[in-house]
Short mmCIF file of C-alpha atoms and ligand atoms in Angstrom, two decimals:
data_model
loop_
_atom_site.label_atom_id
_atom_site.label_comp_id
_atom_site.label_asym_id
_atom_site.label_seq_id
_atom_site.Cartn_x
_atom_site.Cartn_y
_atom_site.Cartn_z
CA MET A 1 -0.08 0.00 0.23
CA ALA A 2 0.91 4.16 -0.16
CA ASP A 3 3.30 4.93 2.50
CA ALA A 4 4.21 8.28 3.92
CA ALA A 5 7.58 7.85 2.02
CA GLU A 6 5.79 8.63 -1.91
CA ASP A 7 8.61 8.65 -4.60
CA LYS A 8 7.85 12.22 -6.03
CA ARG A 9 9.68 11.63 -9.08
CA ASN A 10 6.82 10.37 -11.40
CA GLN A 11 4.67 13.64 -10.37
CA PRO A 12 2.85 15.81 -11.14
CA GLN A 13 4.85 15.48 -14.97
CA ASP A 14 3.80 11.90 -15.90
CA PRO A 15 -0.39 12.41 -16.85
CA LEU A 16 -1.17 8.46 -16.60
CA ILE A 17 0.20 8.77 -12.78
CA GLU A 18 -2.15 11.88 -12.28
CA ALA A 19 -5.25 10.40 -14.16
CA LEU A 20 -4.75 6.99 -11.79
CA ARG A 21 -4.29 8.80 -9.00
CA ALA A 22 -7.32 10.32 -9.17
CA LEU A 23 -8.59 7.57 -9.62
CA LEU A 24 -7.40 5.08 -7.18
CA GLY A 25 -5.85 7.69 -4.27
CA GLU A 26 -3.97 5.93 -1.22
CA ARG A 27 -4.00 3.10 -3.53
CA LEU A 28 -1.77 4.06 -6.29
CA SER A 29 1.59 3.77 -4.77
CA THR A 30 4.94 5.70 -6.94
CA ALA A 31 7.16 4.53 -3.17
CA GLN A 32 10.28 3.03 -3.99
CA ALA A 33 10.15 0.28 -1.55
CA VAL A 34 6.51 -0.75 -2.94
CA ARG A 35 7.39 -0.38 -6.78
CA GLU A 36 10.94 -2.38 -5.89
CA HIS A 37 8.63 -5.31 -4.42
CA HIS A 38 6.45 -5.76 -7.40
CA GLY A 39 9.12 -5.69 -9.92
CA LYS A 40 10.76 -9.13 -8.69
CA ASP A 41 9.85 -12.65 -7.93
CA ALA A 42 10.95 -14.68 -6.19
CA SER A 43 13.60 -16.17 -8.33
CA TYR A 44 16.94 -14.88 -9.15
CA HIS A 45 16.01 -12.59 -12.01
CA ALA A 46 16.75 -8.76 -11.18
CA MET A 47 14.46 -6.74 -9.90
CA GLU A 48 12.66 -4.06 -12.92
CA ALA A 49 10.28 -1.85 -10.82
CA PRO A 50 8.08 -0.40 -12.65
CA ASP A 51 6.69 3.10 -12.34
CA ALA A 52 3.73 2.50 -9.77
CA VAL A 53 1.71 0.17 -8.20
CA ALA A 54 -1.57 0.35 -9.04
CA PHE A 55 -3.97 -1.80 -5.80
CA ALA A 56 -7.03 -2.76 -7.68
CA GLU A 57 -10.66 -3.43 -5.99
CA SER A 58 -12.82 -4.80 -8.64
CA THR A 59 -12.92 -6.27 -12.20
CA GLU A 60 -14.42 -2.30 -13.15
CA GLU A 61 -11.34 -0.94 -11.58
CA VAL A 62 -8.60 -3.06 -13.53
CA SER A 63 -10.72 -1.91 -16.69
CA ALA A 64 -10.46 1.59 -16.00
CA ILE A 65 -6.37 1.29 -15.19
CA VAL A 66 -6.34 -0.94 -18.25
CA LYS A 67 -8.11 1.88 -19.98
CA LEU A 68 -5.68 4.64 -18.73
CA CYS A 69 -2.30 2.80 -19.80
CA ALA A 70 -3.87 1.84 -23.35
CA GLN A 71 -4.97 5.63 -23.75
CA TYR A 72 -0.82 6.24 -22.83
CA LYS A 73 0.38 3.64 -24.39
CA ARG A 74 2.03 2.48 -21.13
CA PRO A 75 2.90 -1.32 -19.74
CA VAL A 76 0.40 -3.09 -17.42
CA ILE A 77 1.82 -5.92 -15.15
CA ALA A 78 -0.80 -8.08 -13.22
CA PHE A 79 0.84 -8.67 -10.05
CA GLY A 80 -1.06 -12.09 -8.05
CA THR A 81 1.80 -12.54 -4.83
CA GLY A 82 4.96 -12.60 -6.72
CA THR A 83 5.96 -15.75 -6.27
CA SER A 84 6.83 -17.00 -10.36
CA LEU A 85 9.99 -18.06 -10.84
CA GLU A 86 11.03 -17.02 -14.80
CA GLY A 87 11.41 -13.09 -14.71
CA GLN A 88 7.59 -13.08 -14.65
CA VAL A 89 6.61 -9.49 -13.01
CA GLN A 90 9.78 -7.89 -13.91
CA ALA A 91 9.01 -4.21 -15.66
CA ALA A 92 11.65 -3.83 -17.86
CA GLN A 93 10.10 -1.23 -19.75
CA GLY A 94 8.37 0.52 -16.74
CA GLY A 95 4.62 1.37 -16.94
CA ILE A 96 1.59 0.01 -14.48
CA CYS A 97 1.84 -3.14 -12.23
CA ILE A 98 -1.92 -3.93 -11.02
CA ASP A 99 -1.86 -5.91 -7.49
CA LEU A 100 -4.73 -7.99 -7.43
CA SER A 101 -4.23 -8.60 -3.84
CA ASN A 102 -7.20 -6.78 -2.40
CA MET A 103 -9.41 -8.96 -4.83
CA ALA A 104 -9.63 -11.75 -2.72
CA THR A 105 -13.46 -12.45 -2.32
CA ILE A 106 -14.58 -15.74 -2.67
CA LEU A 107 -17.25 -15.35 -4.89
CA GLU A 108 -19.73 -18.45 -4.91
CA VAL A 109 -19.37 -22.15 -3.68
CA ASN A 110 -21.66 -24.48 -5.96
CA GLU A 111 -21.33 -27.52 -3.19
CA ALA A 112 -23.68 -29.42 -5.70
CA ASP A 113 -22.38 -29.13 -8.13
CA LEU A 114 -18.55 -28.61 -7.03
CA ASP A 115 -17.01 -25.69 -8.15
CA CYS A 116 -16.84 -21.94 -7.41
CA ARG A 117 -15.64 -18.49 -8.16
CA VAL A 118 -13.11 -16.25 -6.64
CA GLN A 119 -12.09 -12.87 -7.40
CA ALA A 120 -8.16 -13.19 -8.77
CA GLY A 121 -6.44 -12.06 -5.48
CA VAL A 122 -7.79 -15.10 -3.11
CA THR A 123 -4.93 -17.85 -2.78
CA ARG A 124 -4.99 -21.26 -2.95
CA LYS A 125 -4.67 -21.46 1.03
CA THR A 126 -7.40 -18.93 1.69
CA LEU A 127 -9.96 -20.88 -0.25
CA ASN A 128 -9.21 -24.31 1.46
CA THR A 129 -9.57 -22.70 4.37
CA TYR A 130 -12.82 -21.18 3.60
CA LEU A 131 -14.27 -24.71 2.18
CA ARG A 132 -12.96 -26.91 4.73
CA ASP A 133 -16.31 -27.36 6.37
CA THR A 134 -17.66 -28.19 3.17
CA GLY A 135 -16.34 -31.17 2.58
CA LEU A 136 -14.46 -29.89 -0.36
CA PHE A 137 -11.11 -28.70 -1.57
CA PHE A 138 -9.30 -27.45 -4.18
CA PRO A 139 -5.97 -29.51 -5.33
CA ILE A 140 -3.98 -27.78 -7.25
CA ASP A 141 -0.80 -27.33 -4.90
CA PRO A 142 2.76 -25.27 -6.01
CA GLY A 143 3.49 -25.60 -3.20
CA ALA A 144 3.82 -21.19 -2.21
CA ASP A 145 0.20 -19.70 -1.42
CA ALA A 146 -0.14 -18.05 -4.65
CA SER A 147 -3.23 -15.76 -5.68
CA LEU A 148 -4.83 -18.28 -8.27
CA GLY A 149 -5.63 -15.85 -11.00
CA GLY A 150 -1.48 -16.06 -10.77
CA MET A 151 -1.88 -19.87 -10.96
CA ALA A 152 -4.00 -19.69 -13.56
CA ALA A 153 -1.94 -17.36 -15.48
CA THR A 154 1.31 -19.08 -15.19
CA SER A 155 -0.71 -22.30 -15.32
CA ALA A 156 0.65 -23.60 -12.44
CA SER A 157 0.23 -27.00 -11.31
CA GLY A 158 2.55 -28.77 -8.48
CA THR A 159 2.74 -31.99 -6.44
CA ASN A 160 -0.76 -33.74 -7.14
CA ALA A 161 -1.79 -32.98 -10.46
CA VAL A 162 -0.63 -36.30 -11.34
CA ARG A 163 -4.49 -37.04 -9.75
CA TYR A 164 -6.23 -34.49 -10.68
CA GLY A 165 -4.43 -32.25 -13.50
CA THR A 166 -2.63 -28.66 -14.00
CA MET A 167 -4.62 -25.73 -13.78
CA ARG A 168 -5.87 -25.86 -17.67
CA GLU A 169 -7.68 -29.03 -16.69
CA ASN A 170 -9.44 -27.47 -13.34
CA VAL A 171 -10.25 -24.03 -14.34
CA MET A 172 -14.05 -23.54 -16.02
CA GLY A 173 -13.46 -19.79 -16.77
CA LEU A 174 -12.68 -16.85 -16.31
CA THR A 175 -13.75 -12.83 -16.07
CA VAL A 176 -10.88 -11.56 -18.18
CA VAL A 177 -10.10 -7.46 -19.18
CA LEU A 178 -8.13 -7.18 -22.25
CA ALA A 179 -5.97 -4.77 -23.56
CA ASP A 180 -8.74 -1.93 -24.72
CA GLY A 181 -10.50 -2.17 -21.14
CA ARG A 182 -13.34 -4.51 -22.45
CA VAL A 183 -14.52 -7.21 -20.24
CA ILE A 184 -15.09 -10.77 -20.99
CA ARG A 185 -16.39 -13.73 -19.62
CA THR A 186 -15.18 -17.18 -20.97
CA GLY A 187 -16.20 -20.59 -20.06
CA GLY A 188 -18.84 -21.05 -17.60
CA ARG A 189 -19.96 -23.97 -15.31
CA ALA A 190 -20.95 -26.74 -17.22
CA ARG A 191 -18.52 -29.42 -16.94
CA LYS A 192 -18.05 -30.06 -21.12
CA SER A 193 -18.63 -27.24 -23.79
CA SER A 194 -18.24 -27.61 -27.33
CA ALA A 195 -19.43 -23.87 -28.34
CA GLY A 196 -17.01 -22.51 -29.98
CA TYR A 197 -13.20 -21.35 -29.24
CA ASP A 198 -11.51 -22.25 -25.58
CA LEU A 199 -10.95 -18.73 -24.62
CA THR A 200 -10.08 -19.95 -21.34
CA ARG A 201 -7.33 -22.33 -21.99
CA LEU A 202 -5.82 -19.77 -24.28
CA PHE A 203 -5.76 -17.34 -21.16
CA VAL A 204 -4.51 -19.85 -18.42
CA GLY A 205 -0.61 -19.77 -19.02
CA SER A 206 -0.75 -17.01 -20.54
CA GLU A 207 0.94 -14.27 -17.46
CA GLY A 208 -0.57 -11.35 -18.33
CA THR A 209 0.52 -11.09 -21.49
CA LEU A 210 -2.84 -10.94 -23.41
CA GLY A 211 -4.98 -9.66 -20.67
CA ILE A 212 -5.99 -9.43 -16.75
CA ILE A 213 -7.93 -12.12 -15.27
CA THR A 214 -10.18 -10.68 -12.52
CA GLU A 215 -12.33 -14.15 -11.82
CA VAL A 216 -11.71 -17.60 -12.02
CA GLN A 217 -13.86 -20.64 -11.86
CA LEU A 218 -12.94 -23.46 -10.15
CA ARG A 219 -13.64 -27.46 -10.23
CA LEU A 220 -13.35 -28.70 -6.90
CA TYR A 221 -12.95 -32.02 -5.03
CA GLY A 222 -14.36 -34.07 -1.98
CA ILE A 223 -11.93 -34.38 0.05
CA PRO A 224 -10.99 -38.17 0.25
CA GLU A 225 -12.17 -40.11 3.07
CA ALA A 226 -8.75 -42.00 3.65
CA MET A 227 -5.16 -40.33 2.88
CA ALA A 228 -1.82 -42.06 3.49
CA ALA A 229 1.79 -40.86 3.18
CA ALA A 230 4.91 -42.77 2.52
CA VAL A 231 8.73 -42.17 1.67
CA CYS A 232 10.55 -44.77 0.37
CA SER A 233 14.47 -44.49 0.05
CA PHE A 234 16.73 -45.83 -3.08
CA ASP A 235 20.28 -47.31 -3.75
CA THR A 236 20.31 -45.41 -7.09
CA LEU A 237 18.05 -43.14 -8.90
CA GLU A 238 17.81 -45.26 -11.43
CA GLY A 239 15.81 -47.63 -8.78
CA ALA A 240 13.42 -44.41 -7.74
CA VAL A 241 12.71 -43.19 -11.67
CA ASP A 242 11.91 -46.91 -12.40
CA SER A 243 9.48 -47.29 -9.69
CA VAL A 244 7.83 -44.08 -10.76
CA ILE A 245 7.41 -44.77 -14.51
CA LEU A 246 6.06 -48.32 -13.87
CA THR A 247 3.35 -47.39 -11.40
CA ILE A 248 2.20 -45.02 -13.70
CA GLN A 249 2.25 -47.08 -16.39
CA SER A 250 -0.17 -49.41 -14.01
CA GLY A 251 -2.72 -47.01 -14.21
CA ILE A 252 -2.41 -47.14 -9.83
CA PRO A 253 -3.87 -43.29 -9.41
CA VAL A 254 -0.97 -42.46 -6.91
CA ALA A 255 -2.44 -38.75 -5.60
CA ARG A 256 1.47 -37.53 -5.10
CA ILE A 257 4.82 -38.92 -6.07
CA GLU A 258 7.91 -36.76 -5.46
CA LEU A 259 11.29 -37.57 -6.22
CA LEU A 260 14.25 -36.13 -4.31
CA ASP A 261 17.85 -36.85 -5.35
CA GLU A 262 20.48 -37.41 -2.77
CA LEU A 263 21.52 -34.03 -2.39
CA GLN A 264 17.63 -32.95 -1.80
CA VAL A 265 17.32 -34.99 1.19
CA LYS A 266 20.62 -33.77 2.57
CA ALA A 267 19.35 -30.63 1.91
CA ILE A 268 15.67 -30.77 4.06
CA ASN A 269 17.18 -33.35 6.63
CA ALA A 270 19.26 -30.07 7.68
CA TYR A 271 16.63 -27.63 6.87
CA ALA A 272 13.95 -28.93 8.67
CA LYS A 273 16.06 -31.10 11.37
CA LEU A 274 15.12 -34.52 9.41
CA ASP A 275 16.31 -37.44 9.17
CA TYR A 276 15.54 -39.24 5.90
CA PRO A 277 18.32 -42.06 4.89
CA VAL A 278 20.66 -39.64 2.30
CA LYS A 279 19.21 -41.57 -0.54
CA PRO A 280 17.42 -41.15 -3.76
CA THR A 281 13.86 -40.82 -2.25
CA LEU A 282 10.25 -41.14 -3.06
CA PHE A 283 7.40 -39.29 -1.38
CA PHE A 284 4.10 -40.78 -2.08
CA GLU A 285 0.20 -39.65 -1.05
CA PHE A 286 -2.93 -41.88 -1.60
CA HIS A 287 -6.59 -41.10 -1.65
CA GLY A 288 -9.37 -43.05 -1.36
CA THR A 289 -11.66 -44.80 1.23
CA GLU A 290 -10.06 -47.00 3.73
CA ALA A 291 -9.69 -49.99 2.01
CA TRP A 292 -8.66 -48.14 -1.88
CA ALA A 293 -5.72 -46.73 -0.85
CA ARG A 294 -4.10 -49.58 1.53
CA GLU A 295 -4.44 -51.29 -1.81
CA GLN A 296 -2.49 -48.78 -3.91
CA ALA A 297 -0.09 -48.53 -1.26
CA GLU A 298 0.29 -52.31 -0.88
CA LEU A 299 0.78 -52.12 -5.32
CA VAL A 300 3.09 -49.56 -5.06
CA GLY A 301 5.35 -51.43 -2.57
CA GLU A 302 5.67 -54.20 -4.34
CA ILE A 303 6.75 -52.02 -7.39
CA THR A 304 9.55 -50.26 -5.19
CA ARG A 305 10.68 -53.49 -3.60
CA ASP A 306 11.66 -54.71 -6.88
CA TYR A 307 13.71 -51.67 -7.82
CA GLY A 308 15.65 -52.04 -4.18
CA GLY A 309 13.28 -49.42 -2.50
CA ALA A 310 13.72 -49.53 1.09
CA ASN A 311 12.33 -48.30 4.69
CA PHE A 312 8.67 -47.82 3.38
CA GLN A 313 7.87 -45.06 5.94
CA TRP A 314 4.21 -44.57 6.70
CA ALA A 315 2.60 -41.23 7.78
CA THR A 316 -1.33 -41.68 8.28
CA ARG A 317 -2.27 -38.81 10.82
CA GLN A 318 -2.65 -35.43 9.64
CA GLU A 319 0.51 -34.17 11.67
CA ASP A 320 3.04 -36.38 9.84
CA ARG A 321 1.49 -36.18 6.66
CA THR A 322 1.79 -32.11 7.34
CA LYS A 323 5.62 -32.10 8.49
CA LEU A 324 6.34 -34.52 5.74
CA TRP A 325 4.90 -32.24 2.98
CA GLU A 326 6.09 -29.33 4.03
CA ALA A 327 9.53 -30.87 4.59
CA ARG A 328 8.99 -31.32 0.52
CA HIS A 329 7.15 -27.85 0.55
CA ASN A 330 10.47 -26.24 1.66
CA ALA A 331 12.91 -28.24 -0.67
CA TYR A 332 13.88 -24.67 -2.24
CA PHE A 333 15.07 -22.56 0.81
CA ALA A 334 16.42 -25.87 2.02
CA CYS A 335 18.45 -25.71 -1.37
CA LEU A 336 19.22 -22.05 -0.15
CA ALA A 337 20.66 -23.23 3.15
CA LEU A 338 22.90 -25.57 1.40
CA LYS A 339 24.84 -22.21 0.94
CA PRO A 340 24.43 -19.30 3.01
CA GLY A 341 24.40 -15.95 1.22
CA SER A 342 23.99 -17.64 -2.33
CA GLY A 343 20.59 -17.13 -4.57
CA ALA A 344 18.56 -20.21 -5.92
CA TRP A 345 17.54 -20.58 -9.98
CA ALA A 346 14.74 -23.31 -10.06
CA THR A 347 14.33 -24.57 -13.63
CA ASP A 348 12.05 -27.36 -14.98
CA VAL A 349 11.06 -29.49 -17.73
CA CYS A 350 8.97 -31.98 -18.73
CA VAL A 351 9.23 -35.19 -20.42
CA PRO A 352 6.93 -38.20 -21.55
CA ILE A 353 7.01 -40.73 -18.41
CA SER A 354 9.25 -43.00 -20.53
CA ARG A 355 12.20 -41.29 -21.15
CA LEU A 356 11.92 -40.47 -17.44
CA ALA A 357 14.73 -41.98 -16.22
CA GLU A 358 16.83 -41.44 -18.95
CA CYS A 359 16.01 -37.60 -18.64
CA ILE A 360 16.57 -37.15 -15.07
CA LEU A 361 20.01 -39.46 -15.02
CA GLU A 362 21.37 -37.53 -18.37
CA THR A 363 20.92 -34.59 -16.33
CA ARG A 364 22.79 -35.21 -12.99
CA LYS A 365 25.55 -36.77 -15.04
CA ASP A 366 25.94 -33.29 -17.14
CA ILE A 367 25.24 -31.24 -13.52
CA ASP A 368 28.15 -33.17 -11.50
CA GLU A 369 30.28 -33.24 -14.60
CA THR A 370 29.87 -29.06 -14.96
CA GLY A 371 30.49 -29.20 -11.51
CA VAL A 372 27.33 -27.03 -10.17
CA LEU A 373 25.57 -27.51 -6.78
CA ALA A 374 21.92 -28.72 -8.08
CA PRO A 375 19.92 -30.72 -6.03
CA ILE A 376 16.80 -32.14 -8.00
CA VAL A 377 13.40 -32.59 -7.25
CA GLY A 378 10.34 -33.43 -9.18
CA HIS A 379 6.52 -33.90 -9.29
CA VAL A 380 7.91 -37.30 -11.26
CA GLY A 381 4.20 -38.80 -11.56
CA ASP A 382 4.00 -36.48 -14.39
CA GLY A 383 7.10 -36.58 -16.35
CA ASN A 384 8.33 -33.03 -14.65
CA PHE A 385 11.27 -32.76 -12.57
CA HIS A 386 13.40 -29.36 -11.47
CA LEU A 387 16.84 -28.36 -10.69
CA THR A 388 17.06 -25.96 -8.00
CA PHE A 389 20.80 -24.31 -8.78
CA VAL A 390 22.23 -22.80 -5.76
CA ILE A 391 24.55 -20.07 -6.94
CA ASP A 392 26.27 -16.55 -6.75
CA PRO A 393 23.85 -14.25 -9.52
CA ASP A 394 26.84 -12.37 -9.73
CA ASP A 395 29.36 -14.81 -10.46
CA PRO A 396 29.53 -15.07 -14.24
CA GLU A 397 31.60 -17.90 -14.09
CA GLU A 398 29.00 -20.26 -11.88
CA MET A 399 26.19 -18.62 -13.96
CA ALA A 400 27.79 -20.08 -17.43
CA LYS A 401 27.99 -23.10 -15.64
CA ALA A 402 24.61 -23.14 -14.65
CA GLU A 403 23.01 -21.73 -17.81
CA GLY A 404 24.96 -24.50 -19.55
CA VAL A 405 23.29 -26.93 -17.56
CA ASN A 406 20.40 -25.82 -17.88
CA GLU A 407 20.26 -25.27 -22.12
CA ARG A 408 21.19 -28.97 -22.63
CA MET A 409 18.60 -30.24 -19.96
CA VAL A 410 16.31 -28.06 -22.08
CA MET A 411 17.12 -29.31 -24.86
CA ARG A 412 17.48 -32.85 -23.93
CA ALA A 413 13.71 -32.95 -22.88
CA LEU A 414 12.27 -31.16 -26.38
CA SER A 415 14.66 -33.86 -27.97
CA MET A 416 12.19 -36.74 -26.27
CA GLY A 417 9.07 -35.19 -26.88
CA GLY A 418 9.21 -32.79 -23.83
CA THR A 419 8.34 -29.02 -23.06
CA CYS A 420 11.01 -26.97 -21.64
CA THR A 421 8.93 -25.60 -19.03
CA GLY A 422 6.02 -28.18 -17.01
CA GLU A 423 5.00 -25.53 -14.85
CA HIS A 424 6.90 -22.52 -13.68
CA GLY A 425 5.69 -20.71 -17.15
CA VAL A 426 7.90 -18.78 -19.48
CA GLY A 427 9.00 -15.74 -18.58
CA THR A 428 11.57 -14.27 -19.67
CA GLY A 429 13.70 -17.33 -18.50
CA LYS A 430 12.39 -19.64 -20.84
CA MET A 431 11.77 -17.67 -24.30
CA ARG A 432 14.81 -18.10 -25.88
CA PHE A 433 13.65 -21.74 -26.29
CA LEU A 434 10.09 -21.79 -27.66
CA GLN A 435 11.26 -21.27 -31.39
CA ALA A 436 12.88 -25.05 -30.90
CA GLU A 437 9.64 -26.02 -28.99
CA HIS A 438 6.89 -24.63 -31.25
CA GLY A 439 8.37 -23.97 -34.73
CA ASP A 440 5.50 -22.50 -36.89
CA ALA A 441 3.23 -22.29 -33.62
CA LEU A 442 5.42 -19.90 -32.24
CA ALA A 443 4.28 -16.93 -35.43
CA VAL A 444 0.62 -18.32 -34.64
CA MET A 445 0.84 -17.24 -31.20
CA ARG A 446 2.45 -13.70 -31.98
CA GLN A 447 -0.21 -13.21 -34.00
CA LEU A 448 -2.59 -13.91 -31.47
CA LYS A 449 -1.10 -11.52 -29.44
CA VAL A 450 -1.09 -8.72 -31.45
CA ALA A 451 -4.92 -9.17 -31.90
CA LEU A 452 -5.79 -9.19 -28.59
CA ASP A 453 -3.09 -6.67 -27.54
CA PRO A 454 -1.88 -4.33 -30.89
CA ASP A 455 -0.06 -1.64 -28.34
CA ASN A 456 1.88 -4.91 -26.87
CA ILE A 457 0.80 -3.12 -23.28
CA MET A 458 0.50 -6.04 -21.94
CA ASN A 459 3.10 -7.57 -19.37
CA PRO A 460 5.95 -6.94 -22.69
CA GLY A 461 8.81 -8.83 -23.28
CA LYS A 462 7.18 -11.33 -21.81
CA ILE A 463 6.96 -15.39 -23.03
CA LEU A 464 7.36 -13.85 -26.93
CA THR A 465 8.50 -10.58 -28.53
CA VAL A 466 6.31 -8.61 -31.16
C1 FAD B 1 9.12 -22.01 -3.07
C2 FAD B 1 8.30 -22.38 -4.42
C3 FAD B 1 7.79 -23.42 -5.09
C4 FAD B 1 7.08 -23.41 -6.31
N1 FAD B 1 6.75 -24.50 -6.85
C5 FAD B 1 5.80 -24.51 -7.82
C6 FAD B 1 5.52 -25.69 -8.43
O1 FAD B 1 5.17 -26.86 -7.57
N2 FAD B 1 4.43 -25.91 -8.82
C7 FAD B 1 4.55 -24.83 -9.82
O2 FAD B 1 3.85 -24.25 -10.83
N3 FAD B 1 4.91 -23.42 -9.68
C8 FAD B 1 5.46 -23.35 -8.26
N4 FAD B 1 6.23 -22.49 -8.02
C9 FAD B 1 6.13 -21.10 -9.06
C10 FAD B 1 4.95 -20.16 -7.92
O3 FAD B 1 4.04 -20.11 -7.36
C11 FAD B 1 3.68 -20.00 -9.20
O4 FAD B 1 4.42 -19.25 -10.15
C12 FAD B 1 2.11 -18.96 -9.04
O5 FAD B 1 1.37 -19.95 -9.78
C13 FAD B 1 2.63 -17.80 -9.68
O6 FAD B 1 0.90 -17.29 -8.97
P1 FAD B 1 1.53 -15.97 -7.98
O7 FAD B 1 0.05 -15.49 -7.81
O8 FAD B 1 2.29 -15.27 -7.50
O9 FAD B 1 1.75 -14.90 -9.52
P2 FAD B 1 2.38 -13.81 -9.85
O10 FAD B 1 3.95 -14.49 -9.61
O11 FAD B 1 1.90 -12.64 -8.98
O12 FAD B 1 2.89 -13.70 -11.05
C14 FAD B 1 2.57 -14.26 -12.37
C15 FAD B 1 2.52 -13.68 -13.73
O13 FAD B 1 1.46 -14.14 -14.03
C16 FAD B 1 0.52 -12.58 -14.24
N5 FAD B 1 -0.19 -12.29 -13.31
C17 FAD B 1 -0.31 -12.67 -12.26
N6 FAD B 1 -1.86 -12.41 -11.55
C18 FAD B 1 -2.18 -12.35 -12.94
C19 FAD B 1 -4.04 -11.99 -12.99
N7 FAD B 1 -4.83 -12.10 -12.24
N8 FAD B 1 -4.27 -12.28 -15.05
C20 FAD B 1 -3.05 -11.96 -15.45
N9 FAD B 1 -1.58 -12.74 -15.49
C21 FAD B 1 -1.82 -12.16 -14.11
C22 FAD B 1 1.70 -12.26 -13.38
O14 FAD B 1 1.50 -11.03 -14.81
C23 FAD B 1 2.84 -12.55 -13.78
O15 FAD B 1 3.27 -12.80 -15.38
C24 FAD B 1 6.94 -22.47 -6.57
C25 FAD B 1 7.33 -20.61 -6.17
C26 FAD B 1 8.16 -20.95 -4.98
C27 FAD B 1 8.61 -19.56 -4.47
#
């Protein structure tokens, strides 16, 4: 919010700032600290501050702000909670950041139809706390307590996408403010529709480059009768990954199946004061009735034994499961603690499940040969894994090594029919790989961008250049 130490730099010379101040009053901030906070995500990417931050409270207000930005042809960058990892919120060309955190109302919950509608600034944890008494939950869990608008904009997923899908499968409709300030509603509450182009999925994953999402209609699920989690360690990384592949190929509907390599286990043990064997490890979660969850667990137990899995440790009590998943969700911060004072660069790729072992093992070999510190962790049930480079972003030699490993990993994933990012999105960090991934389809994306945003004001310089 605006504070006393307003930066007067942009006033009164800047007519856009003046017009926005007339519209929003105290809810427009040009304070340096506020601008800097909004010019940086959770990654190593450098901070690039917007000229001002507008704290919007309604779709109508977002529309009015965008109309003014369109009039002055100035960039507009949406901001949810700033937890993205590929440079998505940087304001490289200045402009106005629209912070949606004040748009945090849960508009409706339709228990009978298992859906709800929320304003874009509602976070996933807030929604789940609100839903608790209904017996329903929203499953997409990127670890960070991100806003649902931001999660839709980055097509986020996370640990239990293997069972429940990603934002792409779980967003039923949107309210979007377009680059000229028009407001449209996409999708609806029907579970399926053949009525024309699927604009919902066009905006999901568009990272604020096509419009600003102000409301999200989401699918909900019944909280399963039973949930059981387990941890299993392996002598080799290959054994762990092969267990995952067979589990998925066997059609066992695990709710979560997460890989941590040896270095990542060492990091979380130290960070969360745990004592898991320092070996490649899988974290599982099973959902269903008591009997069905137990049956899934037994089937997976047999598979892991065949691949050298040992120490199958159970966590059935809520507090034990929470401790386990908290440890997993803190993997990023545990990596940072491996080398105090360092920065972290998290990158992800996703490959077809049959190529997962090859992709991970070649990447691990490359990391070791290059000599960078980079634990591997992954939502491996989807074929998705992450590297977290623990580096000093100001050390060009270290950065060059990490860039080399990242580039080779992406090209390896693409050569296997995979993608340069399974869930973190493109931002500026993955832009250079889109041509290799999409070929001629990238030109069509560019045409769509120009059609919807002819003056290139919506989060310019992200995903693609025009
Ligand atoms: C520790 C940690 C772990 C993570 N793990 C995962 C993971 O497992 N899976 C995963 O998918 N991600 C993960 N992430 C990344 C992050 O949480 C997601 O990218 C998240 O979806 C971003 O949401 P946000 O509200 O923070 O968006 P922001 O970071 O604020 O914005 C992200 C992008 O979306 C745009 N945007 C934001 N809100 C809107 C809107 N309402 N309309 C249009 N555009 C908008 C922004 O302009 C920007 O381009 C992790 C991040 C951290 C820090």
